[in-house]
XYZ file of C-alpha atoms in Angstrom:
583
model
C -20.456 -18.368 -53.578
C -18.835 -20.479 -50.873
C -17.154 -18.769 -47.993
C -13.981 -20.290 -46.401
C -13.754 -20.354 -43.546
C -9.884 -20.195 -41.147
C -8.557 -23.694 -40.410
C -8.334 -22.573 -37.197
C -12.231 -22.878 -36.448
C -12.205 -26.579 -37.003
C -10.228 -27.242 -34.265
C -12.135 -27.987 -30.962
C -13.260 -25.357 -28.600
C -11.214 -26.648 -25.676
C -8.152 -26.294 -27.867
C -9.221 -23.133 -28.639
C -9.724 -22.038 -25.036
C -6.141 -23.599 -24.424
C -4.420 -21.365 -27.319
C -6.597 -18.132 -26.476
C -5.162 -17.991 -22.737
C -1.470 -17.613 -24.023
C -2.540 -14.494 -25.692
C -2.725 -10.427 -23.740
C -5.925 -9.024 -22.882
C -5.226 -6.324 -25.450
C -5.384 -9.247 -28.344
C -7.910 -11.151 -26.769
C -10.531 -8.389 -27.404
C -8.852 -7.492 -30.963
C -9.976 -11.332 -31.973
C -13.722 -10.464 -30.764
C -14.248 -8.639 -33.598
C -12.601 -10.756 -36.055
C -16.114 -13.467 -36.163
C -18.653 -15.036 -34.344
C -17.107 -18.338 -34.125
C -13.827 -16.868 -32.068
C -15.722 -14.232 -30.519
C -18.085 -16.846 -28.507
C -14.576 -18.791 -27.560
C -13.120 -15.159 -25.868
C -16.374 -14.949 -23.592
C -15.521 -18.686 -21.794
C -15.179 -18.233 -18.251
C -12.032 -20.356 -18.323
C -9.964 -17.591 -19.903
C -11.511 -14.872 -17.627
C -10.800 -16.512 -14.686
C -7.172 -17.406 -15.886
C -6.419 -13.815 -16.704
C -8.197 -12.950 -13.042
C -5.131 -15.636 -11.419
C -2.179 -14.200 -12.885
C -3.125 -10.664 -11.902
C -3.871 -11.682 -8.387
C -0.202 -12.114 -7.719
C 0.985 -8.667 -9.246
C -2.075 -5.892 -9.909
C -4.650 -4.855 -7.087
C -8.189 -6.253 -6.948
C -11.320 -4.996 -5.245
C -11.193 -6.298 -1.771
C -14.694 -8.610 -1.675
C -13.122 -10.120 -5.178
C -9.822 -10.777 -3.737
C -10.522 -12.255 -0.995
C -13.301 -14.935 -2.035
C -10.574 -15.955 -4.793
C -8.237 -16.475 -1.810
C -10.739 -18.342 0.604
C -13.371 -19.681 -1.097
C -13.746 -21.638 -4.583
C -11.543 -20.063 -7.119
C -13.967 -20.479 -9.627
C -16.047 -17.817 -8.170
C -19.162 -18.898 -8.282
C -21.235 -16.150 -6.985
C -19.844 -13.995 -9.828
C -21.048 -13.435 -12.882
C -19.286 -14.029 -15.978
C -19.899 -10.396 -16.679
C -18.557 -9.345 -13.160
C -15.471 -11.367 -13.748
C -14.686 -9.591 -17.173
C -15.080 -6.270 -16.038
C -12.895 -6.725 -12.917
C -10.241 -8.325 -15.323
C -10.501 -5.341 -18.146
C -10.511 -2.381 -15.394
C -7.475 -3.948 -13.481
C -5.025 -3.849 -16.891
C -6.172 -0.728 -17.877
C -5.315 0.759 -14.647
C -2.179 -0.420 -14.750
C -1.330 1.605 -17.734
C -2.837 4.527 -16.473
C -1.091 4.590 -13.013
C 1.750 5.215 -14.302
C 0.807 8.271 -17.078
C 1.738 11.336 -16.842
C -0.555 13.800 -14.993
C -0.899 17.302 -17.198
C -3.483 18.392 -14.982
C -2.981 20.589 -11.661
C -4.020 18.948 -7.780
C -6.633 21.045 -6.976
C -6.976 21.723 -3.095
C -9.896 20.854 -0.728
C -11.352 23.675 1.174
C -9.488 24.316 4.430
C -12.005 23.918 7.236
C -11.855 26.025 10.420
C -9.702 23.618 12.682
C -6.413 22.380 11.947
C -3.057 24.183 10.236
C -0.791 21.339 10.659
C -1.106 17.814 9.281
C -0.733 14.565 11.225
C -1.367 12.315 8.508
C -3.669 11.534 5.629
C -5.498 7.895 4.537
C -7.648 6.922 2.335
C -10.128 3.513 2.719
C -11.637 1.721 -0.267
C -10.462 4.492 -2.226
C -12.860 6.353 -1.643
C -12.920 7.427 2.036
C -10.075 10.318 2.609
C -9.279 10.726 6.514
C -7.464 13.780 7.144
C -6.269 14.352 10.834
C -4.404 17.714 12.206
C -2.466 18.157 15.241
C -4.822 20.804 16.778
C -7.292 18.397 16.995
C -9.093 18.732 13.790
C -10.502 15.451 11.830
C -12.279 15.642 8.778
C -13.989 12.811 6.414
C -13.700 13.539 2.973
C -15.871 11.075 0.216
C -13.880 11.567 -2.916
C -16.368 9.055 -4.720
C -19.911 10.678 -4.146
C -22.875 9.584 -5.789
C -23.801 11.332 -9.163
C -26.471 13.804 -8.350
C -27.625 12.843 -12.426
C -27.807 9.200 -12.282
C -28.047 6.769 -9.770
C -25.698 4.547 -10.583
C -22.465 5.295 -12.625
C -22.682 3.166 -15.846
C -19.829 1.307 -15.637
C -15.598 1.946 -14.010
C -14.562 3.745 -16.552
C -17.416 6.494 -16.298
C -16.106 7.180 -12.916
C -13.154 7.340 -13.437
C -13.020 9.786 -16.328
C -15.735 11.727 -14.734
C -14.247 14.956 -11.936
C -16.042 14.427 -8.700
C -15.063 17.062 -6.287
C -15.069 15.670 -2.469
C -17.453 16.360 -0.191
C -17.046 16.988 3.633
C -18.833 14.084 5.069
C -17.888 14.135 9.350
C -16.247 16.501 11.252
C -15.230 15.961 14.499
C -13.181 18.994 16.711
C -11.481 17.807 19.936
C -11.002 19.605 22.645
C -7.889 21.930 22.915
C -4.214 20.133 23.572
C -1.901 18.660 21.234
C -3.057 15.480 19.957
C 0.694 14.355 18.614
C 0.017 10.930 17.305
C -2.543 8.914 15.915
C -3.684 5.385 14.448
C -6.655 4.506 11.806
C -8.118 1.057 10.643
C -10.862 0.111 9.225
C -13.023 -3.433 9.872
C -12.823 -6.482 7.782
C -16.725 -5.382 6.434
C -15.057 -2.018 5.152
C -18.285 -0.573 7.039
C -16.729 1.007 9.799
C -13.678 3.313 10.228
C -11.402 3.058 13.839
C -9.796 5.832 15.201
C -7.143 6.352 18.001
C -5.262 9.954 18.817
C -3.073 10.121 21.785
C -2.414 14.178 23.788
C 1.029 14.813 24.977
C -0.080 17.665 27.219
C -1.186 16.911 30.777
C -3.964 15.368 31.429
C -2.282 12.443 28.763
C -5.011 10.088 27.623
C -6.421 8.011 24.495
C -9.443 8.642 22.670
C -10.439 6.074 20.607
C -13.653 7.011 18.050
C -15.461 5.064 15.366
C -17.549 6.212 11.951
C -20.355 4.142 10.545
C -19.948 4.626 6.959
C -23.236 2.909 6.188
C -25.073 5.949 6.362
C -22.482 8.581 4.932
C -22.301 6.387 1.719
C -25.898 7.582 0.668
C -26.277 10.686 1.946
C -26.031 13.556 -0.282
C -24.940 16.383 2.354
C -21.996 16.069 5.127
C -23.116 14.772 8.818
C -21.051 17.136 11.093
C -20.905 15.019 13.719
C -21.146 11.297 12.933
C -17.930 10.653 15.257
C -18.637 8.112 18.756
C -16.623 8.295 21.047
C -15.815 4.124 22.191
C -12.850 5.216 25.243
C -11.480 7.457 26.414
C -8.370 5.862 28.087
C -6.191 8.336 30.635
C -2.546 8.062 31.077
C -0.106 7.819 33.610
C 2.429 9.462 31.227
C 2.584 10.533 26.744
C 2.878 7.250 25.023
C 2.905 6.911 20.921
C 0.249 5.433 19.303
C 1.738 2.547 16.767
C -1.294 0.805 15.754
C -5.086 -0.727 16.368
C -7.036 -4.185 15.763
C -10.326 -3.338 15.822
C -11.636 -7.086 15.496
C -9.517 -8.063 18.219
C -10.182 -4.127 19.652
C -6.621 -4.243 20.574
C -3.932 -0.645 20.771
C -0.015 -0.852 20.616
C 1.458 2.158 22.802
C 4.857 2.488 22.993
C 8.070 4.709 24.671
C 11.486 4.789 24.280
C 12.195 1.144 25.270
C 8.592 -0.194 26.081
C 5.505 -1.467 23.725
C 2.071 -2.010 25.711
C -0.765 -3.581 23.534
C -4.178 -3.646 25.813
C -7.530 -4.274 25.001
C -9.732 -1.349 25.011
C -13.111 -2.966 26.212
C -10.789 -4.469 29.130
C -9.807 -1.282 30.578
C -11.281 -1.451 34.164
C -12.295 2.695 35.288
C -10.821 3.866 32.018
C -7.105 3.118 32.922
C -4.752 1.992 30.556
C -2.703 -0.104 33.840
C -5.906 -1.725 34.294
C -6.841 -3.818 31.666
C -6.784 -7.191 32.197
C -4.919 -8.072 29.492
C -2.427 -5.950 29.244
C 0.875 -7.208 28.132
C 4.315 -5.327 28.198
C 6.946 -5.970 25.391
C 10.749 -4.785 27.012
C 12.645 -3.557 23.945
C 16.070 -4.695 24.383
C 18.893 -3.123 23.217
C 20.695 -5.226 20.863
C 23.982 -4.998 19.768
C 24.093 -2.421 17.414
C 27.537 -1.275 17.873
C 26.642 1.591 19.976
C 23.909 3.202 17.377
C 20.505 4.122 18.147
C 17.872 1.236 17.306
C 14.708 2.691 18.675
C 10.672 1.761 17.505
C 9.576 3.443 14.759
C 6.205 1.461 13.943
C 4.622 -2.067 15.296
C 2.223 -3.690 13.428
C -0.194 -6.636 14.252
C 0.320 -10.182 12.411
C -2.489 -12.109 13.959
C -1.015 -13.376 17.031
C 2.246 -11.769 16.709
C 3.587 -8.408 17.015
C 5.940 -6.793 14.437
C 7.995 -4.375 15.983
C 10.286 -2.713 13.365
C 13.049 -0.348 14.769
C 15.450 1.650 13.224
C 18.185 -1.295 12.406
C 16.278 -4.588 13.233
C 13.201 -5.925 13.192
C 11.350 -8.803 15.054
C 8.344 -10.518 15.672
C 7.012 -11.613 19.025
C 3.866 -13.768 20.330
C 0.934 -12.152 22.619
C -2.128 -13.491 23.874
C -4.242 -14.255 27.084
C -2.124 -15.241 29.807
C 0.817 -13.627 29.391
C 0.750 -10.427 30.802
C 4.328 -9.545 30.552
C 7.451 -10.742 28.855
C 10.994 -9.527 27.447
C 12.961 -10.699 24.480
C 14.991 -13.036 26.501
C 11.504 -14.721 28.011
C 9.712 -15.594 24.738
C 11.264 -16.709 21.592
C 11.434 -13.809 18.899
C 12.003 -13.856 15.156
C 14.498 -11.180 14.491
C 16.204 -9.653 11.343
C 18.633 -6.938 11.121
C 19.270 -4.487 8.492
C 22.788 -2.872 7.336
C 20.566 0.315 6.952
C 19.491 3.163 9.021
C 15.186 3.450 8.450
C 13.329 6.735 9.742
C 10.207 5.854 8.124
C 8.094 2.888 7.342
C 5.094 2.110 5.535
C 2.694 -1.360 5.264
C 0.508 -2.623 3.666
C -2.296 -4.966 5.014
C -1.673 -8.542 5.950
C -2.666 -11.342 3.979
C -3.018 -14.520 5.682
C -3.323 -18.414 4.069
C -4.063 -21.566 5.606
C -1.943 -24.662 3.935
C -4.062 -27.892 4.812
C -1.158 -30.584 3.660
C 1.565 -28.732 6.075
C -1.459 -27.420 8.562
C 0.653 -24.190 8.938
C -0.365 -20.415 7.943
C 1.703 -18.232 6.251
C 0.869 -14.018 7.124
C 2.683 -11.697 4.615
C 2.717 -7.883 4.241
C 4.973 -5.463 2.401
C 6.388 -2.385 3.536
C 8.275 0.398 2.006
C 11.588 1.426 4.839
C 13.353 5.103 3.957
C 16.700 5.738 4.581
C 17.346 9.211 4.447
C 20.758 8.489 2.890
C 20.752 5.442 0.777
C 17.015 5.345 -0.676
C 13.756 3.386 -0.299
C 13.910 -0.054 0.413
C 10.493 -2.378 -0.560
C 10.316 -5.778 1.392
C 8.418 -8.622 1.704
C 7.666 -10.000 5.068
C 6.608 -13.535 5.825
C 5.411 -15.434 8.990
C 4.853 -18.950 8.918
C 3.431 -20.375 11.838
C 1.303 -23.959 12.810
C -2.172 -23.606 12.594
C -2.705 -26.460 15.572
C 0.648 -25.929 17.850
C 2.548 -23.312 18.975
C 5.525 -25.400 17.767
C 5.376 -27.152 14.744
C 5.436 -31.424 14.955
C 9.307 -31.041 13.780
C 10.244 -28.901 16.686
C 10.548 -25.718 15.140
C 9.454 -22.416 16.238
C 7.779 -19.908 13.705
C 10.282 -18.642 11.130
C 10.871 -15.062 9.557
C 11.573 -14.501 5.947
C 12.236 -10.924 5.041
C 12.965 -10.369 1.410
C 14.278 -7.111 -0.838
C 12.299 -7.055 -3.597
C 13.168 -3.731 -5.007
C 15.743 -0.834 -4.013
C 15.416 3.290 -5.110
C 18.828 4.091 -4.402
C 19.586 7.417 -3.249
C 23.201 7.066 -2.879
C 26.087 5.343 -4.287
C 28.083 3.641 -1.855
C 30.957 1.287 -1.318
C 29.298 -0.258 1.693
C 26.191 -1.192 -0.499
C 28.071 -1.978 -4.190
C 27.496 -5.692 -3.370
C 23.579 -5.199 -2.705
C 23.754 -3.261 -5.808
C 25.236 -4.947 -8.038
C 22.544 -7.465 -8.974
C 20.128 -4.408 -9.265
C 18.424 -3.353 -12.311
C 17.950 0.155 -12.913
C 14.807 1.794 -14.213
C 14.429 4.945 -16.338
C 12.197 7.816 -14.998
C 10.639 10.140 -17.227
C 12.385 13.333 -17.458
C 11.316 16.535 -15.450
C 8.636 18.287 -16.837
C 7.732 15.660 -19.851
C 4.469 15.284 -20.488
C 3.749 11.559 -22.121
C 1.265 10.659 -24.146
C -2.235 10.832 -22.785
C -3.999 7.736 -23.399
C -7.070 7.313 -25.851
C -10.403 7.842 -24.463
C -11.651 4.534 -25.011
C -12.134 1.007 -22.978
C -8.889 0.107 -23.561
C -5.893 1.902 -25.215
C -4.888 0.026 -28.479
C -1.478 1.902 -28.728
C -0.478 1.090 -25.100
C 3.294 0.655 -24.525
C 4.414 -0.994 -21.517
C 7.227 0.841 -19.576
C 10.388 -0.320 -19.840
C 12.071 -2.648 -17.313
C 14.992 -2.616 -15.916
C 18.625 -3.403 -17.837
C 21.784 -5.032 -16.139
C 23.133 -2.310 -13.822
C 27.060 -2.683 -15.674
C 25.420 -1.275 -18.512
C 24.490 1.887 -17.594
C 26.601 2.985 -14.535
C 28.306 5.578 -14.798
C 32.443 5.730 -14.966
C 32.584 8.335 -11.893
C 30.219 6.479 -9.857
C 32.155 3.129 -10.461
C 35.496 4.736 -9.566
C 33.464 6.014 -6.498
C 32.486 2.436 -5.672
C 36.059 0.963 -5.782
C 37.491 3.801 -4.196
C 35.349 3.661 -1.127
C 33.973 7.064 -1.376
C 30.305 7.925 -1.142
C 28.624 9.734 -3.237
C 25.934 11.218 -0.589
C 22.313 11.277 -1.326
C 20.868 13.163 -4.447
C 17.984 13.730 -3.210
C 15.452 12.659 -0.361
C 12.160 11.697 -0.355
C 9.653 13.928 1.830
C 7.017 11.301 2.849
C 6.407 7.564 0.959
C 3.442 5.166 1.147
C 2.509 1.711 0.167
C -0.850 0.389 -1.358
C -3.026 -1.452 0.929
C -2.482 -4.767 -0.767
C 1.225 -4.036 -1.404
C 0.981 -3.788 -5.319
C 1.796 -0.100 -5.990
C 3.494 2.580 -3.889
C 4.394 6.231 -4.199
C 6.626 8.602 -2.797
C 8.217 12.877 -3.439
C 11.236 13.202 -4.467
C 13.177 16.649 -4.209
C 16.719 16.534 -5.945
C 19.662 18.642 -4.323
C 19.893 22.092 -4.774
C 15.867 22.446 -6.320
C 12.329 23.528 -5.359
C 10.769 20.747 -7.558
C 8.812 18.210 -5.926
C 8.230 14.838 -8.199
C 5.658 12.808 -7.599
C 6.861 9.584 -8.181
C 5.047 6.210 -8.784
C 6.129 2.222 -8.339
C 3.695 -0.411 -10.037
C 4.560 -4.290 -9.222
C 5.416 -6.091 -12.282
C 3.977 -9.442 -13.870
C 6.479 -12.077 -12.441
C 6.625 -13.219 -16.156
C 8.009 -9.852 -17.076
C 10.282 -9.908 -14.901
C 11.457 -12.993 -15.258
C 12.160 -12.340 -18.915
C 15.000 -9.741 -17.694
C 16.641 -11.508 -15.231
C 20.543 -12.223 -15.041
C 19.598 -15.827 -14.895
C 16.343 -18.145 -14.815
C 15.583 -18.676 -11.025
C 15.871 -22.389 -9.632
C 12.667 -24.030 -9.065
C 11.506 -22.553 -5.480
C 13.975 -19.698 -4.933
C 13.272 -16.090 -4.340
C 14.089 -13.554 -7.542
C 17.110 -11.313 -7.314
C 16.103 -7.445 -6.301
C 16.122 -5.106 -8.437
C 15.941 -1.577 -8.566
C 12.275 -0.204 -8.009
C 10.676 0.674 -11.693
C 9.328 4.239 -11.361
C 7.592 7.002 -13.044
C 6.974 10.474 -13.061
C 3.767 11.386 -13.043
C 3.928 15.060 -11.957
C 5.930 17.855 -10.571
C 5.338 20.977 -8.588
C 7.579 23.931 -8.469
C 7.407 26.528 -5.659
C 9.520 28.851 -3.910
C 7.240 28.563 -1.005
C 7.938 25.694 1.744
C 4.524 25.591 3.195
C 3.916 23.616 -0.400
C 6.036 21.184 1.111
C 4.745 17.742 0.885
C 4.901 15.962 4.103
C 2.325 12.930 3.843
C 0.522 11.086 1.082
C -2.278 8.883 0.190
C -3.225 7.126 -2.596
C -6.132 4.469 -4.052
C -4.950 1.409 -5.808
C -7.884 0.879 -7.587
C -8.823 4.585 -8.571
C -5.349 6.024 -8.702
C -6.613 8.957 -7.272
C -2.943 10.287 -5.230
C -3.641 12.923 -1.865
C -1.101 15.180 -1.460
C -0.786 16.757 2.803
C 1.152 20.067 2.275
C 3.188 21.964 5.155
C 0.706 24.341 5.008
C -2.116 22.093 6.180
C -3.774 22.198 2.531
C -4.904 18.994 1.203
C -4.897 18.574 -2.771
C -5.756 15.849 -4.941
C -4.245 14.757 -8.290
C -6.455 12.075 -10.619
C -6.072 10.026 -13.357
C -5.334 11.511 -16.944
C -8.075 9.917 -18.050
C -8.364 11.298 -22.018
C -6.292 13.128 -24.508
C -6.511 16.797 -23.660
């Protein structure tokens, strides 16, 4: 009996290659089991590593990964084909899963002996939780510890499915005095953790700390005291605490009008006046007609300084040499908003070199709340020369800000032209529980959310009349505390609607630029920036309580894990996982 055999096998397996990377990683893995023929084509490293560049612009990667695709050969040498699969297959599955609906309750960490109120919450290489109180209590939670059963977890999705409850790996109990502000980073290795807490009560000072994590990764039982203590830095008077370098080992301080950055290592008999290379940034006031503009957050771009304030932002040069300077002294890159932020959130800073142009282009995203018109995601780009200070044209460094997405809180005249090339997204309703996905590699019946659909469409006829009237509809909500991933790709933020005790948890996932593409008004010229739209969200939980000490006033989240921290008014920390099967 002769077997036949498809057409399609005859043709070469380069063609075959070329035809196999138009296709989804959901059909790529239905062909594997059609023969052996096609299923020797979908294990080519070509398609792999094809799949593995597209989702580098739009899905988070583990870090090592990332950035050896960024700096080194993008072929990836050094990892295996297997390696390269697996990274691929976890990374799209996660990105249906982030945004699933959670059935199952946070359950709470136990409340250790220090601390009732919260001064913020992170998590490093999602794993790492970081919980710091105002009274001086900080804690070091491992939300990923190793399986007393087996040595090694079998593979991502093991883990992820699996419960593991933290442990309590450091402690560390300052001495009495409100600590009021604080700033956390972790080294380019991901081996070591940076910490800096400033005291408002006399005598005012800086202590700056570091935790090896080397030996906490192992260890089965917590290390109470693992915390060492680099400087301790006094004051003259309370400054904030913006941000930290450890690599460069550099602190941003700030008051109302002022932002010092100093070197820690430089400070001469502990003294933050003496280091010798200090440098003074004079905020000045702009005009703003007559409104506040103060610093909410600075940030470190290399060689620059982002200072973002409440209406503006801008971007200033530091280095060795130049001890002080104002706005008017050294050429700054400034933007201003038509908004009012309180709040701002980053993510890290990505840096490449072009060799044709010899310039470097840093770029970050940040999430910017205003308490009235919503949450506003932007993309921040410096380009600078790699040799000069000026480029070989004459020009200084440029700025580009760009909105990427809006979650408008607010319909308002002032904003219906910002608006009006928005696309909305749908949220799931309160209290719907989607489907849970299949317990299995990889969900055959996924469904991608829905994008966004031309804002005319679906605006309502009181909220237009509102727009051409003038009249503003006020906020609907606000959001209690927001946070961006570390590489910018997926965010989160509480929402509580007007008038109601229920607290949404809310999640954003960046979209494949193809996707979005497909719904846009019209096909962007070669070279130019996408249109924003609105932010694509989801619903992933809610929590109703009577009780404002359930309040949720900070956040944390892992982009690979999708493990979301919740930092109550009460001081309790819970943590809400993945639905990861079908009960």
């Amino acid at each position: 009996m002769e077997i036949l055999s498809s057409p399609i096998l005859l043709l070469p397996p380069e063609i075959l290659v070329l035809i196999l990377e138009l296709l989804h990683l959901r059909d790529l893995l239905s062909i594997r089991q059609t023969c052996r023929g096609l299923s020797k084509i979908t294990y080519e490293r070509e398609l792999w590593m094809k799949m593995l560049g597209e989702q580098s612009s739009y899905l988070p990667l583990p870090r090592d990964l990332l950035d050896a695709y960024r700096r080194e050969d993008t072929h990836l040498p050094e990892h295996s084909d297997a390696e390269i699969e697996s990274v691929v297959t976890e990374a799209e599955i996660m990105s249906e899963l982030w945004t699933r609906w959670r059935p199952q309750s946070p359950y709470k960490l136990q409340r250790e002996s220090v601390g009732n109120t919260l001064m913020g919450v992170k998590l490093f290489l999602d794993r790492w939780l970081l919980v710091v109180y105002f009274e001086g209590g900080v804690y070091l939670y491992d939300t990923q510890p190793p399986d007393p059963v087996t040595s090694s977890f079998s593979s991502a999705s093991t883990s992820r499915l699996s419960r593991r409850v933290p442990i309590l790996r450091a402690a560390r109990f300052l001495d009495s005095g409100l600590w009021i502000t604080h700033a956390v980073s972790i080294d380019l290795k991901g081996q070591t953790i940076f910490l800096a807490l400033s005291r408002s009560a006399p005598p005012h000072m800086v202590q700056i700390y570091k935790i090896n994590l080397a030996p906490l990764a192992s260890e089965s039982t917590s290390t109470v005291y693992p915390f060492h203590l680099l400087k301790s830095i006094p004051l003259p008077l309370y400054k904030v605490i913006r941000c930290m370098d450890p690599e460069r080992k550099l602190i941003a301080l700030s008051t109302s009008g002022l932002v010092e950055i100093l070197n820690w290592d430089e400070c001469q008999g502990g003294s933050a006046g003496d280091s010798l290379n200090s440098q003074t940034i004079t905020v000045n006031a702009d005009d703003q007609e007559g409104l506040w503009n103060g610093i909410i957050a600075v940030r470190f771009i290399g060689e620059y300084v982002l200072i973002f304030r409440t209406r503006s932002m801008e971007v200033l040069k530091y280095g060795p040499g130049c001890h002080s300077f104002t706005n008017s002294e050294s050429p700054s890159l400034k933007h201003k908003f038509n908004m009012t932020f309180r709040e701002v959130s980053f993510s890290e800073t990505t840096t490449l070199y072009h060799p044709v142009s010899q310039t470097q282009t840093s770029e970050l995203s940040l999430f910017a709340y205003d308490v009235i018109q919503g949450l506003f995601h932007y993309v921040v780009r410096v380009r600078t020369s790699a040799t000069l200070e000026i480029d070989a044209d004459g020009i200084y460094p440029s700025l580009e800000v760009i909105l990427t997405g809006v979650y408008p809180l607010a319909v308002s005249a002032t904003l219906s032209q910002l608006y009006l090339p928005l696309l909305p997204a749908h949220d799931t309703p309160s209290g719907a529980s989607p489907a849970a996905p299949a317990n299995t590699a990889y969900s055959a019946n996924f469904t991608p959310s829905p994008l966004p659909t031309p804002l005319s469409t679906h605006m309502p006829a009181r909220a237009s009349l509102r727009m051409q009237s003038g009249l503003d509809g006020g906020a609907r909500g606000f959001l209690s505390t927001q946070a961006i991933g570390a590489q910018g790709r997926r965010g989160m933020w509480i929402e509580r609607k007007r008038a109601s005790t229920l607290r949404e948890i809310q999640v954003w996932g960046q979209a494949s630029p193809t996707a979005l593409a497909s719904y846009a008004r019209t096909p962007p010229s070669a070279g130019a920036a996408m249109a924003a739209v609105e932010i694509p969200r989801r619903i992933v939980h809610s929590l109703q309580s009577f009780d404002l000490r359930d309040d949720i006033t900070c956040c944390a989240f892992g982009e690979l894990s999708g493990v979301i921290v919740l930092g109550h008014r009460s001081g309790d920390i819970s943590v809400l996982e993945l639905n990861g099967d079908d009960s």
